Amino acid sequence: MKIKFSHFTAHTSIALLNFSKGNAHDDENVSLRGWKNSKVGRSLSVQGSEVVYTTNSDFDFGSSVNVNHNDIQDQLQLDSSSNPFNFIWVACSTRGTVIKVDTLSGTILGEYRSSPRYHPPSTQVLNGNPSRTTMDPNGSVWVANRNAIGPNNRGTIVHISLNENNQCEDCNGIPGIQTSTGLGDIKNWTNMTGNRGVSTADDECIVHYTEVNSTGTCHLSIDSNYDVWVSGSGIQTFDKVKGGRWDVQDSGKILVSYPSVGKGGYGGLIDPNGFLWSSHPDAYAPYDIHLLRWDTSKPLNGTNGDPLGNSIGPLLPGTNWASQNIDSYGLCIDSQGNVWSTTMESDGIVKFASNGTHGNHEAQGCAVGLNDDVWVAHGKAITTSSPSYTVGHLLNNGTHLGNVRVGRGPTGVAVDGKGKVWSTNYDNSSLLRIDPSLNNGVGGVDLNVSLGSGCGPYNYGSMTGRDIPPPQFRIMDCNL
């Protein structure tokens, strides 16, 4: 039975409780006014359309995430701050798949295609070359495919839902959700025909597949309304795609498109003020180097609101966007709303508005920890003994604490709900977890997950969902 909260006054709007057994009917939706259970056998007591729990001991039964009964006794309420789901989504760029990993244990829970095998009438076998994975507030993931494999030779995005949060669609007539359960368990997906482009996908957690208007599709960010913003490093058109579950009206459809202003499109995020930040590094010249900053409440048009390219202040009056002249690559944001940008062709990282160094050349992804420390993936290098096969650790003031040795070719980093740091390592297809408390606070690897031969995890984005602007979903799972 699924119970939905819908009347909280906190900044978070919805929480879900999932019951695996009890006296109520499975899949029945009911409202919550309080809770009560039988003291004998812990069975559910159902009165009409309500299930009632009332005491701390009731709430202790089962497990919960982001809710508590400690702030006010004998009452269930949302935590004052939320943690993301205990999953990380990793794009296997070379293999054309996406892997879901449990961040607590390192167990690989599923592997999914990022695109169908064909786009008729062509019989060419496709590889979407995914690289950007961004978790939405439901725990599901949106993935950008860099290769122009759409029917109109444009990039594509795919939405893979989280089965653990009842986000997948039971649509094939077989009871239960048919979905991947581990590494190499990749379900067939013939083409993008039918409903939402996924009717031929055997995996019922693949729920949307959309061709967008960009090429080299790399920018993928999610706003507080759960809508998805997409662009690319080739054709730099920005699309706003309706987000949400598969049964949300118009989900997966392009709501609006903005022609390119020649800035951004490689990767980025949306800050709590609704400003979209999008990088474009020197590696993708002749489009020039720049960092786009755009107020998404307004159209992407008009003149550059920062023509000097070095301002961090408000946009000039009457302008909607600005561009900083910086060799921007990976972007991340701290708890104060400060945006950090790595500079690939130097050893720098820029904090708007202060600078720091991270200790190595060719920086790529970055992430911010629970204490606002900054972690930087040092990218690829020529030899396996090169010190650039590391992740750098900085204080929020830019002080370089040191480097953590990881796998070969770290490109992306992410932070999970426990504060552990994850590094995706392109050259040896591995995923490593860093405990920041090890080695006198510099950090050290405490878990190594092999992603299988030929994964090639080239990742940027919010792989764990920590960078998504509020509001966020909270989950409580009562295992009755």
Tab-separated table of C-alpha atoms in Angstrom:
chain	number	residue	atom	x	y	z
A	1	MET	CA	0.000	0.000	0.000
A	2	LYS	CA	1.279	3.465	-0.840
A	3	ILE	CA	0.470	6.372	1.466
A	4	LYS	CA	0.944	9.894	0.187
A	5	PHE	CA	1.409	13.010	2.296
A	6	SER	CA	-0.009	16.000	0.477
A	7	HIS	CA	-0.586	18.744	3.039
A	8	PHE	CA	2.773	19.561	4.622
A	9	THR	CA	3.540	23.233	5.144
A	10	ALA	CA	7.299	22.688	4.985
A	11	HIS	CA	9.223	23.560	1.836
A	12	THR	CA	9.035	19.934	0.748
A	13	SER	CA	5.745	18.911	-0.772
A	14	ILE	CA	5.468	15.135	-0.835
A	15	ALA	CA	6.661	12.070	1.043
A	16	LEU	CA	5.889	8.441	0.304
A	17	LEU	CA	5.539	5.431	2.564
A	18	ASN	CA	5.736	1.969	1.077
A	19	PHE	CA	4.288	-1.050	2.838
A	20	SER	CA	5.232	-4.547	1.776
A	21	LYS	CA	2.372	-6.226	3.621
A	22	GLY	CA	-0.515	-5.501	5.953
A	23	ASN	CA	-4.288	-5.548	6.159
A	24	ALA	CA	-4.800	-2.848	3.549
A	25	HIS	CA	-4.947	-3.584	-0.147
A	26	ASP	CA	-1.734	-3.278	-2.156
A	27	ASP	CA	-1.392	-0.088	-4.218
A	28	GLU	CA	-4.244	1.598	-2.316
A	29	ASN	CA	-3.668	5.349	-2.003
A	30	VAL	CA	-4.742	6.789	1.336
A	31	SER	CA	-4.267	10.037	3.221
A	32	LEU	CA	-2.302	10.405	6.447
A	33	ARG	CA	-3.666	12.089	9.574
A	34	GLY	CA	-1.815	10.062	12.166
A	35	TRP	CA	-0.652	6.504	12.653
A	36	LYS	CA	-1.656	3.522	14.716
A	37	ASN	CA	-0.823	-0.154	14.574
A	38	SER	CA	-1.824	-3.244	16.472
A	39	LYS	CA	0.540	-4.097	19.321
A	40	VAL	CA	0.040	-7.748	18.460
A	41	GLY	CA	1.808	-8.766	15.274
A	42	ARG	CA	2.321	-5.164	14.149
A	43	SER	CA	-0.506	-5.379	11.622
A	44	LEU	CA	-2.023	-2.279	10.089
A	45	SER	CA	-5.266	-0.920	11.473
A	46	VAL	CA	-7.312	0.541	8.634
A	47	GLN	CA	-10.340	2.721	9.279
A	48	GLY	CA	-12.101	3.507	6.036
A	49	SER	CA	-9.497	5.222	3.893
A	50	GLU	CA	-7.080	6.032	6.744
A	51	VAL	CA	-4.188	4.284	8.445
A	52	VAL	CA	-3.414	5.727	11.888
A	53	TYR	CA	-0.116	5.707	13.823
A	54	THR	CA	0.125	7.886	16.937
A	55	THR	CA	3.165	7.170	19.146
A	56	ASN	CA	6.944	7.102	18.928
A	57	SER	CA	6.912	3.313	19.199
A	58	ASP	CA	4.622	3.164	16.176
A	59	PHE	CA	6.999	5.292	14.144
A	60	ASP	CA	9.997	3.245	15.281
A	61	PHE	CA	8.559	0.277	13.434
A	62	GLY	CA	10.134	0.078	9.978
A	63	SER	CA	12.734	2.399	8.515
A	64	SER	CA	12.606	6.023	7.479
A	65	VAL	CA	14.503	8.554	5.408
A	66	ASN	CA	14.262	12.334	5.855
A	67	VAL	CA	11.425	12.148	8.409
A	68	ASN	CA	11.548	11.957	12.214
A	69	HIS	CA	9.464	11.917	15.400
A	70	ASN	CA	12.140	13.516	17.587
A	71	ASP	CA	11.600	17.219	16.918
A	72	ILE	CA	8.052	16.818	18.235
A	73	GLN	CA	7.281	13.617	20.110
A	74	ASP	CA	4.554	11.243	18.868
A	75	GLN	CA	4.323	13.090	15.583
A	76	LEU	CA	5.927	12.421	12.233
A	77	GLN	CA	7.518	15.419	10.526
A	78	LEU	CA	10.015	16.182	7.802
A	79	ASP	CA	13.651	16.672	8.728
A	80	SER	CA	14.874	20.262	8.623
A	81	SER	CA	17.306	19.263	5.875
A	82	SER	CA	17.154	16.425	3.394
A	83	ASN	CA	19.572	13.796	2.160
A	84	PRO	CA	19.591	12.302	-1.321
A	85	PHE	CA	18.778	8.698	-2.097
A	86	ASN	CA	21.495	6.121	-1.470
A	87	PHE	CA	22.189	5.600	-5.167
A	88	ILE	CA	24.661	6.858	-7.727
A	89	TRP	CA	23.966	6.667	-11.464
A	90	VAL	CA	27.042	6.183	-13.661
A	91	ALA	CA	27.121	6.551	-17.442
A	92	CYS	CA	29.130	3.847	-19.206
A	93	SER	CA	29.945	6.039	-22.186
A	94	THR	CA	31.809	3.418	-24.201
A	95	ARG	CA	29.199	0.714	-23.613
A	96	GLY	CA	26.168	2.975	-24.143
A	97	THR	CA	24.577	2.081	-20.814
A	98	VAL	CA	23.839	3.515	-17.371
A	99	ILE	CA	24.614	1.712	-14.117
A	100	LYS	CA	22.821	2.146	-10.763
A	101	VAL	CA	24.953	1.565	-7.657
A	102	ASP	CA	24.005	1.384	-3.965
A	103	THR	CA	26.236	3.989	-2.284
A	104	LEU	CA	26.117	2.206	1.085
A	105	SER	CA	27.384	-1.170	-0.103
A	106	GLY	CA	28.768	-0.578	-3.595
A	107	THR	CA	26.401	-3.206	-4.997
A	108	ILE	CA	25.499	-2.729	-8.658
A	109	LEU	CA	21.696	-2.879	-8.796
A	110	GLY	CA	21.034	-2.505	-12.514
A	111	GLU	CA	22.348	-1.624	-15.972
A	112	TYR	CA	20.192	0.080	-18.606
A	113	ARG	CA	20.514	1.127	-22.230
A	114	SER	CA	20.752	4.878	-22.762
A	115	SER	CA	19.246	4.565	-26.254
A	116	PRO	CA	17.417	1.991	-28.386
A	117	ARG	CA	19.333	-0.316	-30.692
A	118	TYR	CA	18.004	1.270	-33.901
A	119	HIS	CA	16.175	4.273	-35.287
A	120	PRO	CA	14.167	2.922	-38.257
A	121	PRO	CA	14.484	2.855	-41.166
A	122	SER	CA	18.208	2.752	-40.396
A	123	THR	CA	19.590	-0.603	-39.269
A	124	GLN	CA	22.760	0.891	-37.824
A	125	VAL	CA	23.338	-0.237	-34.247
A	126	LEU	CA	23.344	2.825	-31.993
A	127	ASN	CA	25.528	3.884	-29.099
A	128	GLY	CA	24.317	7.077	-27.495
A	129	ASN	CA	27.696	7.740	-25.829
A	130	PRO	CA	26.083	8.937	-22.570
A	131	SER	CA	28.075	11.128	-20.203
A	132	ARG	CA	25.779	13.362	-18.143
A	133	THR	CA	23.655	11.744	-15.439
A	134	THR	CA	21.476	13.914	-13.209
A	135	MET	CA	19.221	12.467	-10.526
A	136	ASP	CA	15.804	14.084	-10.147
A	137	PRO	CA	14.019	14.599	-6.804
A	138	ASN	CA	12.220	11.250	-7.209
A	139	GLY	CA	15.555	9.418	-7.274
A	140	SER	CA	15.236	8.670	-10.989
A	141	VAL	CA	17.917	9.747	-13.456
A	142	TRP	CA	17.994	11.757	-16.681
A	143	VAL	CA	20.873	10.947	-19.014
A	144	ALA	CA	22.244	12.934	-21.971
A	145	ASN	CA	23.560	11.077	-25.024
A	146	ARG	CA	26.386	12.953	-26.757
A	147	ASN	CA	26.167	11.214	-30.104
A	148	ALA	CA	23.724	12.690	-32.634
A	149	ILE	CA	21.695	9.502	-32.924
A	150	GLY	CA	18.178	10.958	-33.093
A	151	PRO	CA	16.111	10.616	-36.273
A	152	ASN	CA	16.898	14.275	-37.026
A	153	ASN	CA	20.609	13.825	-36.269
A	154	ARG	CA	20.352	15.534	-32.902
A	155	GLY	CA	21.197	14.458	-29.384
A	156	THR	CA	18.817	12.555	-27.122
A	157	ILE	CA	18.000	12.208	-23.435
A	158	VAL	CA	16.616	9.202	-21.587
A	159	HIS	CA	14.746	9.028	-18.272
A	160	ILE	CA	15.335	5.908	-16.154
A	161	SER	CA	13.073	5.649	-13.120
A	162	LEU	CA	13.810	4.407	-9.626
A	163	ASN	CA	11.916	1.197	-8.968
A	164	GLU	CA	12.584	1.471	-5.230
A	165	ASN	CA	10.399	4.602	-5.220
A	166	ASN	CA	7.540	3.217	-7.337
A	167	GLN	CA	8.500	5.360	-10.333
A	168	CYS	CA	8.520	2.653	-13.027
A	169	GLU	CA	5.605	1.798	-15.329
A	170	ASP	CA	4.007	-1.663	-15.221
A	171	CYS	CA	2.945	-1.764	-18.855
A	172	ASN	CA	3.669	-5.184	-20.365
A	173	GLY	CA	0.853	-7.190	-18.773
A	174	ILE	CA	3.219	-9.211	-16.593
A	175	PRO	CA	2.676	-8.632	-12.849
A	176	GLY	CA	5.424	-6.611	-11.231
A	177	ILE	CA	8.128	-4.437	-12.755
A	178	GLN	CA	10.453	-6.116	-15.227
A	179	THR	CA	13.777	-4.322	-14.910
A	180	SER	CA	17.508	-4.885	-14.701
A	181	THR	CA	18.817	-6.375	-11.475
A	182	GLY	CA	22.589	-6.140	-11.881
A	183	LEU	CA	25.686	-5.607	-13.986
A	184	GLY	CA	25.266	-6.942	-17.521
A	185	ASP	CA	21.519	-7.548	-17.106
A	186	ILE	CA	20.681	-5.203	-19.999
A	187	LYS	CA	17.144	-5.530	-21.338
A	188	ASN	CA	16.412	-5.220	-25.046
A	189	TRP	CA	15.184	-1.955	-26.562
A	190	THR	CA	14.474	-2.094	-30.270
A	191	ASN	CA	13.585	1.454	-31.370
A	192	MET	CA	12.020	4.737	-30.222
A	193	THR	CA	8.537	4.150	-31.627
A	194	GLY	CA	5.365	4.321	-29.566
A	195	ASN	CA	4.420	6.033	-26.346
A	196	ARG	CA	7.133	8.420	-25.036
A	197	GLY	CA	9.648	6.698	-27.320
A	198	VAL	CA	9.961	3.651	-25.045
A	199	SER	CA	7.193	1.249	-26.091
A	200	THR	CA	9.734	-1.308	-27.323
A	201	ALA	CA	11.914	-1.077	-24.197
A	202	ASP	CA	11.703	-4.349	-22.261
A	203	ASP	CA	12.959	-2.603	-19.134
A	204	GLU	CA	9.916	-0.969	-17.528
A	205	CYS	CA	12.069	1.564	-15.692
A	206	ILE	CA	13.017	3.258	-18.981
A	207	VAL	CA	10.100	5.692	-19.188
A	208	HIS	CA	11.058	8.606	-21.490
A	209	TYR	CA	13.265	8.984	-24.556
A	210	THR	CA	13.356	12.394	-26.234
A	211	GLU	CA	15.264	13.818	-29.179
A	212	VAL	CA	16.375	17.364	-28.379
A	213	ASN	CA	17.596	20.221	-30.585
A	214	SER	CA	21.283	20.235	-29.617
A	215	THR	CA	24.252	18.196	-30.761
A	216	GLY	CA	27.104	17.023	-28.598
A	217	THR	CA	24.404	16.998	-25.931
A	218	CYS	CA	26.201	17.535	-22.638
A	219	HIS	CA	24.385	20.114	-20.539
A	220	LEU	CA	21.743	18.485	-18.333
A	221	SER	CA	20.334	20.234	-15.261
A	222	ILE	CA	17.096	20.037	-13.275
A	223	ASP	CA	15.264	22.974	-11.714
A	224	SER	CA	13.070	23.183	-8.610
A	225	ASN	CA	9.991	22.296	-10.693
A	226	TYR	CA	11.757	19.071	-11.747
A	227	ASP	CA	11.948	20.253	-15.374
A	228	VAL	CA	15.065	19.347	-17.350
A	229	TRP	CA	17.283	21.834	-19.197
A	230	VAL	CA	19.334	20.443	-22.058
A	231	SER	CA	21.960	21.801	-24.452
A	232	GLY	CA	25.119	20.733	-26.253
A	233	SER	CA	28.636	21.725	-27.217
A	234	GLY	CA	27.909	21.645	-30.978
A	235	ILE	CA	24.502	23.096	-31.757
A	236	GLN	CA	23.994	25.029	-28.521
A	237	THR	CA	20.196	25.294	-28.523
A	238	PHE	CA	18.733	25.129	-25.011
A	239	ASP	CA	15.581	23.018	-24.533
A	240	LYS	CA	13.350	22.924	-21.474
A	241	VAL	CA	11.846	19.438	-21.138
A	242	LYS	CA	8.899	18.651	-18.874
A	243	GLY	CA	10.094	16.487	-16.008
A	244	GLY	CA	8.294	14.230	-13.573
A	245	ARG	CA	7.016	10.677	-13.487
A	246	TRP	CA	5.939	8.876	-16.637
A	247	ASP	CA	2.269	9.626	-15.853
A	248	VAL	CA	2.753	13.399	-15.423
A	249	GLN	CA	1.037	15.234	-18.268
A	250	ASP	CA	3.477	16.201	-21.051
A	251	SER	CA	6.427	14.718	-19.194
A	252	GLY	CA	9.322	14.065	-21.535
A	253	LYS	CA	8.125	16.688	-24.036
A	254	ILE	CA	10.045	19.815	-25.026
A	255	LEU	CA	8.183	22.794	-23.554
A	256	VAL	CA	10.272	25.581	-25.075
A	257	SER	CA	13.486	25.951	-27.085
A	258	TYR	CA	15.884	28.882	-27.093
A	259	PRO	CA	18.244	29.450	-30.039
A	260	SER	CA	21.917	29.607	-29.161
A	261	VAL	CA	23.630	32.810	-28.078
A	262	GLY	CA	26.932	31.039	-28.733
A	263	LYS	CA	27.625	30.400	-25.062
A	264	GLY	CA	27.542	27.383	-22.774
A	265	GLY	CA	26.175	23.944	-23.558
A	266	TYR	CA	28.915	21.666	-22.261
A	267	GLY	CA	27.727	21.061	-18.731
A	268	GLY	CA	26.273	22.865	-15.792
A	269	LEU	CA	23.674	23.364	-13.111
A	270	ILE	CA	20.826	25.582	-11.929
A	271	ASP	CA	21.359	27.499	-8.699
A	272	PRO	CA	18.697	28.149	-6.011
A	273	ASN	CA	17.915	31.529	-7.602
A	274	GLY	CA	16.941	29.911	-10.895
A	275	PHE	CA	20.102	30.974	-12.725
A	276	LEU	CA	21.460	28.406	-15.162
A	277	TRP	CA	25.249	28.090	-15.317
A	278	SER	CA	26.719	26.329	-18.352
A	279	SER	CA	30.372	25.790	-19.248
A	280	HIS	CA	32.176	25.630	-22.570
A	281	PRO	CA	35.886	24.757	-22.329
A	282	ASP	CA	38.784	25.634	-24.595
A	283	ALA	CA	38.815	22.031	-25.822
A	284	TYR	CA	35.736	22.874	-27.871
A	285	ALA	CA	37.073	25.927	-29.725
A	286	PRO	CA	36.352	27.599	-32.201
A	287	TYR	CA	33.180	28.260	-30.222
A	288	ASP	CA	35.518	30.179	-27.824
A	289	ILE	CA	35.783	29.738	-24.073
A	290	HIS	CA	33.137	31.047	-21.744
A	291	LEU	CA	30.800	30.400	-18.846
A	292	LEU	CA	27.128	31.212	-19.438
A	293	ARG	CA	25.001	32.573	-16.590
A	294	TRP	CA	21.300	32.924	-17.468
A	295	ASP	CA	18.169	33.925	-15.553
A	296	THR	CA	15.824	31.128	-16.677
A	297	SER	CA	12.748	33.122	-15.677
A	298	LYS	CA	13.476	35.152	-18.817
A	299	PRO	CA	14.126	34.185	-22.454
A	300	LEU	CA	17.664	33.440	-23.612
A	301	ASN	CA	17.985	36.428	-25.907
A	302	GLY	CA	19.245	39.986	-26.092
A	303	THR	CA	22.735	41.268	-25.399
A	304	ASN	CA	25.428	40.005	-23.064
A	305	GLY	CA	24.708	41.379	-19.606
A	306	ASP	CA	28.407	41.209	-18.753
A	307	PRO	CA	30.242	42.335	-21.906
A	308	LEU	CA	33.616	42.515	-20.134
A	309	GLY	CA	33.343	38.839	-19.270
A	310	ASN	CA	34.766	39.131	-15.768
A	311	SER	CA	31.932	40.382	-13.584
A	312	ILE	CA	30.250	38.397	-10.849
A	313	GLY	CA	27.681	41.018	-9.981
A	314	PRO	CA	24.056	41.402	-11.060
A	315	LEU	CA	23.212	41.359	-14.750
A	316	LEU	CA	23.194	44.720	-16.460
A	317	PRO	CA	19.713	46.311	-16.513
A	318	GLY	CA	17.510	44.946	-19.268
A	319	THR	CA	19.617	41.835	-19.871
A	320	ASN	CA	18.801	38.168	-19.276
A	321	TRP	CA	22.187	36.465	-19.488
A	322	ALA	CA	25.908	37.054	-19.133
A	323	SER	CA	29.094	35.304	-20.149
A	324	GLN	CA	32.349	35.097	-18.209
A	325	ASN	CA	35.560	34.590	-20.205
A	326	ILE	CA	36.860	31.518	-18.421
A	327	ASP	CA	37.997	28.113	-19.656
A	328	SER	CA	35.121	26.547	-17.747
A	329	TYR	CA	34.707	22.761	-17.588
A	330	GLY	CA	33.176	21.156	-14.495
A	331	LEU	CA	30.706	23.103	-12.338
A	332	CYS	CA	29.514	22.548	-8.772
A	333	ILE	CA	27.739	24.591	-6.108
A	334	ASP	CA	28.199	24.873	-2.343
A	335	SER	CA	25.641	25.350	0.426
A	336	GLN	CA	25.977	29.144	0.250
A	337	GLY	CA	25.076	29.214	-3.431
A	338	ASN	CA	28.641	29.877	-4.575
A	339	VAL	CA	29.386	28.290	-7.946
A	340	TRP	CA	32.780	26.677	-8.533
A	341	SER	CA	34.236	26.072	-11.988
A	342	THR	CA	37.271	23.980	-12.889
A	343	THR	CA	39.546	25.238	-15.662
A	344	MET	CA	40.695	22.286	-17.740
A	345	GLU	CA	43.786	23.781	-19.366
A	346	SER	CA	45.302	25.060	-16.121
A	347	ASP	CA	45.582	24.000	-12.504
A	348	GLY	CA	42.881	26.383	-11.355
A	349	ILE	CA	39.433	26.296	-9.939
A	350	VAL	CA	37.395	29.485	-9.768
A	351	LYS	CA	34.970	30.258	-6.998
A	352	PHE	CA	32.656	33.097	-7.761
A	353	ALA	CA	34.106	35.262	-6.340
A	354	SER	CA	37.484	33.818	-5.157
A	355	ASN	CA	40.192	31.680	-6.749
A	356	GLY	CA	41.919	28.526	-5.560
A	357	THR	CA	44.288	25.909	-6.917
A	358	HIS	CA	43.731	22.180	-6.737
A	359	GLY	CA	47.207	20.871	-7.519
A	360	ASN	CA	47.002	19.398	-11.018
A	361	HIS	CA	46.589	20.176	-14.699
A	362	GLU	CA	43.526	19.200	-16.773
A	363	ALA	CA	40.871	19.337	-14.083
A	364	GLN	CA	37.474	18.022	-15.115
A	365	GLY	CA	34.538	17.377	-12.749
A	366	CYS	CA	34.023	18.905	-9.314
A	367	ALA	CA	31.688	18.352	-6.357
A	368	VAL	CA	31.060	19.967	-2.972
A	369	GLY	CA	31.028	17.920	0.235
A	370	LEU	CA	28.679	18.133	3.196
A	371	ASN	CA	31.059	20.558	4.948
A	372	ASP	CA	31.436	22.697	1.792
A	373	ASP	CA	34.899	21.324	0.974
A	374	VAL	CA	35.485	21.042	-2.770
A	375	TRP	CA	36.594	17.883	-4.598
A	376	VAL	CA	38.119	18.008	-8.085
A	377	ALA	CA	38.648	15.151	-10.560
A	378	HIS	CA	42.098	15.621	-12.062
A	379	GLY	CA	41.250	13.957	-15.350
A	380	LYS	CA	43.288	11.924	-17.748
A	381	ALA	CA	47.058	11.836	-18.086
A	382	ILE	CA	49.648	10.146	-20.267
A	383	THR	CA	51.092	7.499	-17.927
A	384	THR	CA	49.628	5.390	-15.145
A	385	SER	CA	52.187	6.837	-12.720
A	386	SER	CA	51.088	10.393	-13.390
A	387	PRO	CA	49.900	12.272	-10.288
A	388	SER	CA	46.909	13.509	-12.273
A	389	TYR	CA	45.238	10.143	-11.568
A	390	THR	CA	43.960	11.729	-8.399
A	391	VAL	CA	41.105	13.675	-6.865
A	392	GLY	CA	42.024	16.973	-5.210
A	393	HIS	CA	40.611	18.119	-1.868
A	394	LEU	CA	40.216	21.850	-1.137
A	395	LEU	CA	38.774	23.857	1.696
A	396	ASN	CA	36.002	26.250	0.757
A	397	ASN	CA	38.465	29.147	0.972
A	398	GLY	CA	40.581	27.587	-1.793
A	399	THR	CA	43.274	26.011	0.414
A	400	HIS	CA	44.563	22.789	-1.157
A	401	LEU	CA	44.605	20.031	1.500
A	402	GLY	CA	46.033	17.340	-0.763
A	403	ASN	CA	45.208	14.704	-3.364
A	404	VAL	CA	43.664	11.246	-3.084
A	405	ARG	CA	44.981	8.519	-5.381
A	406	VAL	CA	42.109	6.914	-7.322
A	407	GLY	CA	41.733	4.969	-10.570
A	408	ARG	CA	43.088	5.823	-13.998
A	409	GLY	CA	41.519	8.850	-15.654
A	410	PRO	CA	39.086	10.280	-13.079
A	411	THR	CA	36.632	12.522	-14.907
A	412	GLY	CA	33.649	12.968	-12.591
A	413	VAL	CA	33.101	13.244	-8.845
A	414	ALA	CA	29.946	13.243	-6.722
A	415	VAL	CA	29.063	13.310	-3.026
A	416	ASP	CA	26.466	10.990	-1.485
A	417	GLY	CA	24.120	11.515	1.449
A	418	LYS	CA	26.689	10.215	3.962
A	419	GLY	CA	29.331	12.659	2.755
A	420	LYS	CA	31.392	10.041	0.905
A	421	VAL	CA	32.967	11.182	-2.369
A	422	TRP	CA	32.727	9.070	-5.530
A	423	SER	CA	35.139	9.149	-8.465
A	424	THR	CA	34.322	7.714	-11.907
A	425	ASN	CA	37.552	6.600	-13.579
A	426	TYR	CA	37.365	6.463	-17.360
A	427	ASP	CA	40.524	4.556	-18.251
A	428	ASN	CA	40.018	1.516	-16.029
A	429	SER	CA	36.191	1.487	-15.846
A	430	SER	CA	36.002	1.783	-12.086
A	431	LEU	CA	34.016	3.665	-9.468
A	432	LEU	CA	35.851	4.493	-6.238
A	433	ARG	CA	34.479	5.821	-2.962
A	434	ILE	CA	36.513	8.217	-0.829
A	435	ASP	CA	36.118	8.627	2.931
A	436	PRO	CA	37.038	12.287	3.622
A	437	SER	CA	38.075	11.479	7.214
A	438	LEU	CA	40.969	9.198	6.239
A	439	ASN	CA	44.641	10.248	5.999
A	440	ASN	CA	44.331	13.087	8.496
A	441	GLY	CA	41.393	14.657	6.720
A	442	VAL	CA	42.815	14.590	3.201
A	443	GLY	CA	40.723	11.520	2.385
A	444	GLY	CA	41.304	7.985	1.189
A	445	VAL	CA	39.608	5.279	-0.865
A	446	ASP	CA	37.449	2.873	1.149
A	447	LEU	CA	35.561	1.075	-1.651
A	448	ASN	CA	36.344	0.064	-5.239
A	449	VAL	CA	33.526	-0.946	-7.612
A	450	SER	CA	34.386	-2.499	-10.981
A	451	LEU	CA	31.965	-1.397	-13.698
A	452	GLY	CA	32.951	-4.167	-16.095
A	453	SER	CA	35.181	-4.160	-19.144
A	454	GLY	CA	34.593	-1.375	-21.659
A	455	CYS	CA	32.406	0.846	-19.481
A	456	GLY	CA	34.392	4.063	-19.999
A	457	PRO	CA	32.551	6.155	-17.363
A	458	TYR	CA	32.926	9.746	-18.589
A	459	ASN	CA	30.643	11.494	-16.125
A	460	TYR	CA	29.603	14.952	-15.049
A	461	GLY	CA	26.450	16.118	-13.354
A	462	SER	CA	24.527	15.398	-10.198
A	463	MET	CA	25.028	11.626	-10.161
A	464	THR	CA	23.688	11.360	-6.606
A	465	GLY	CA	21.117	14.172	-6.680
A	466	ARG	CA	22.764	16.449	-4.098
A	467	ASP	CA	22.847	19.478	-6.426
A	468	ILE	CA	19.139	19.589	-7.252
A	469	PRO	CA	17.513	22.829	-6.020
A	470	PRO	CA	14.788	22.466	-3.334
A	471	PRO	CA	12.022	21.429	-2.933
A	472	GLN	CA	12.904	17.762	-2.810
A	473	PHE	CA	10.937	14.580	-2.226
A	474	ARG	CA	11.318	12.783	1.082
A	475	ILE	CA	10.903	9.053	1.401
A	476	MET	CA	9.854	6.863	4.295
A	477	ASP	CA	9.826	3.103	3.832
A	478	CYS	CA	8.044	1.072	6.507
A	479	ASN	CA	8.924	-2.596	6.121
A	480	LEU	CA	5.845	-4.127	7.697
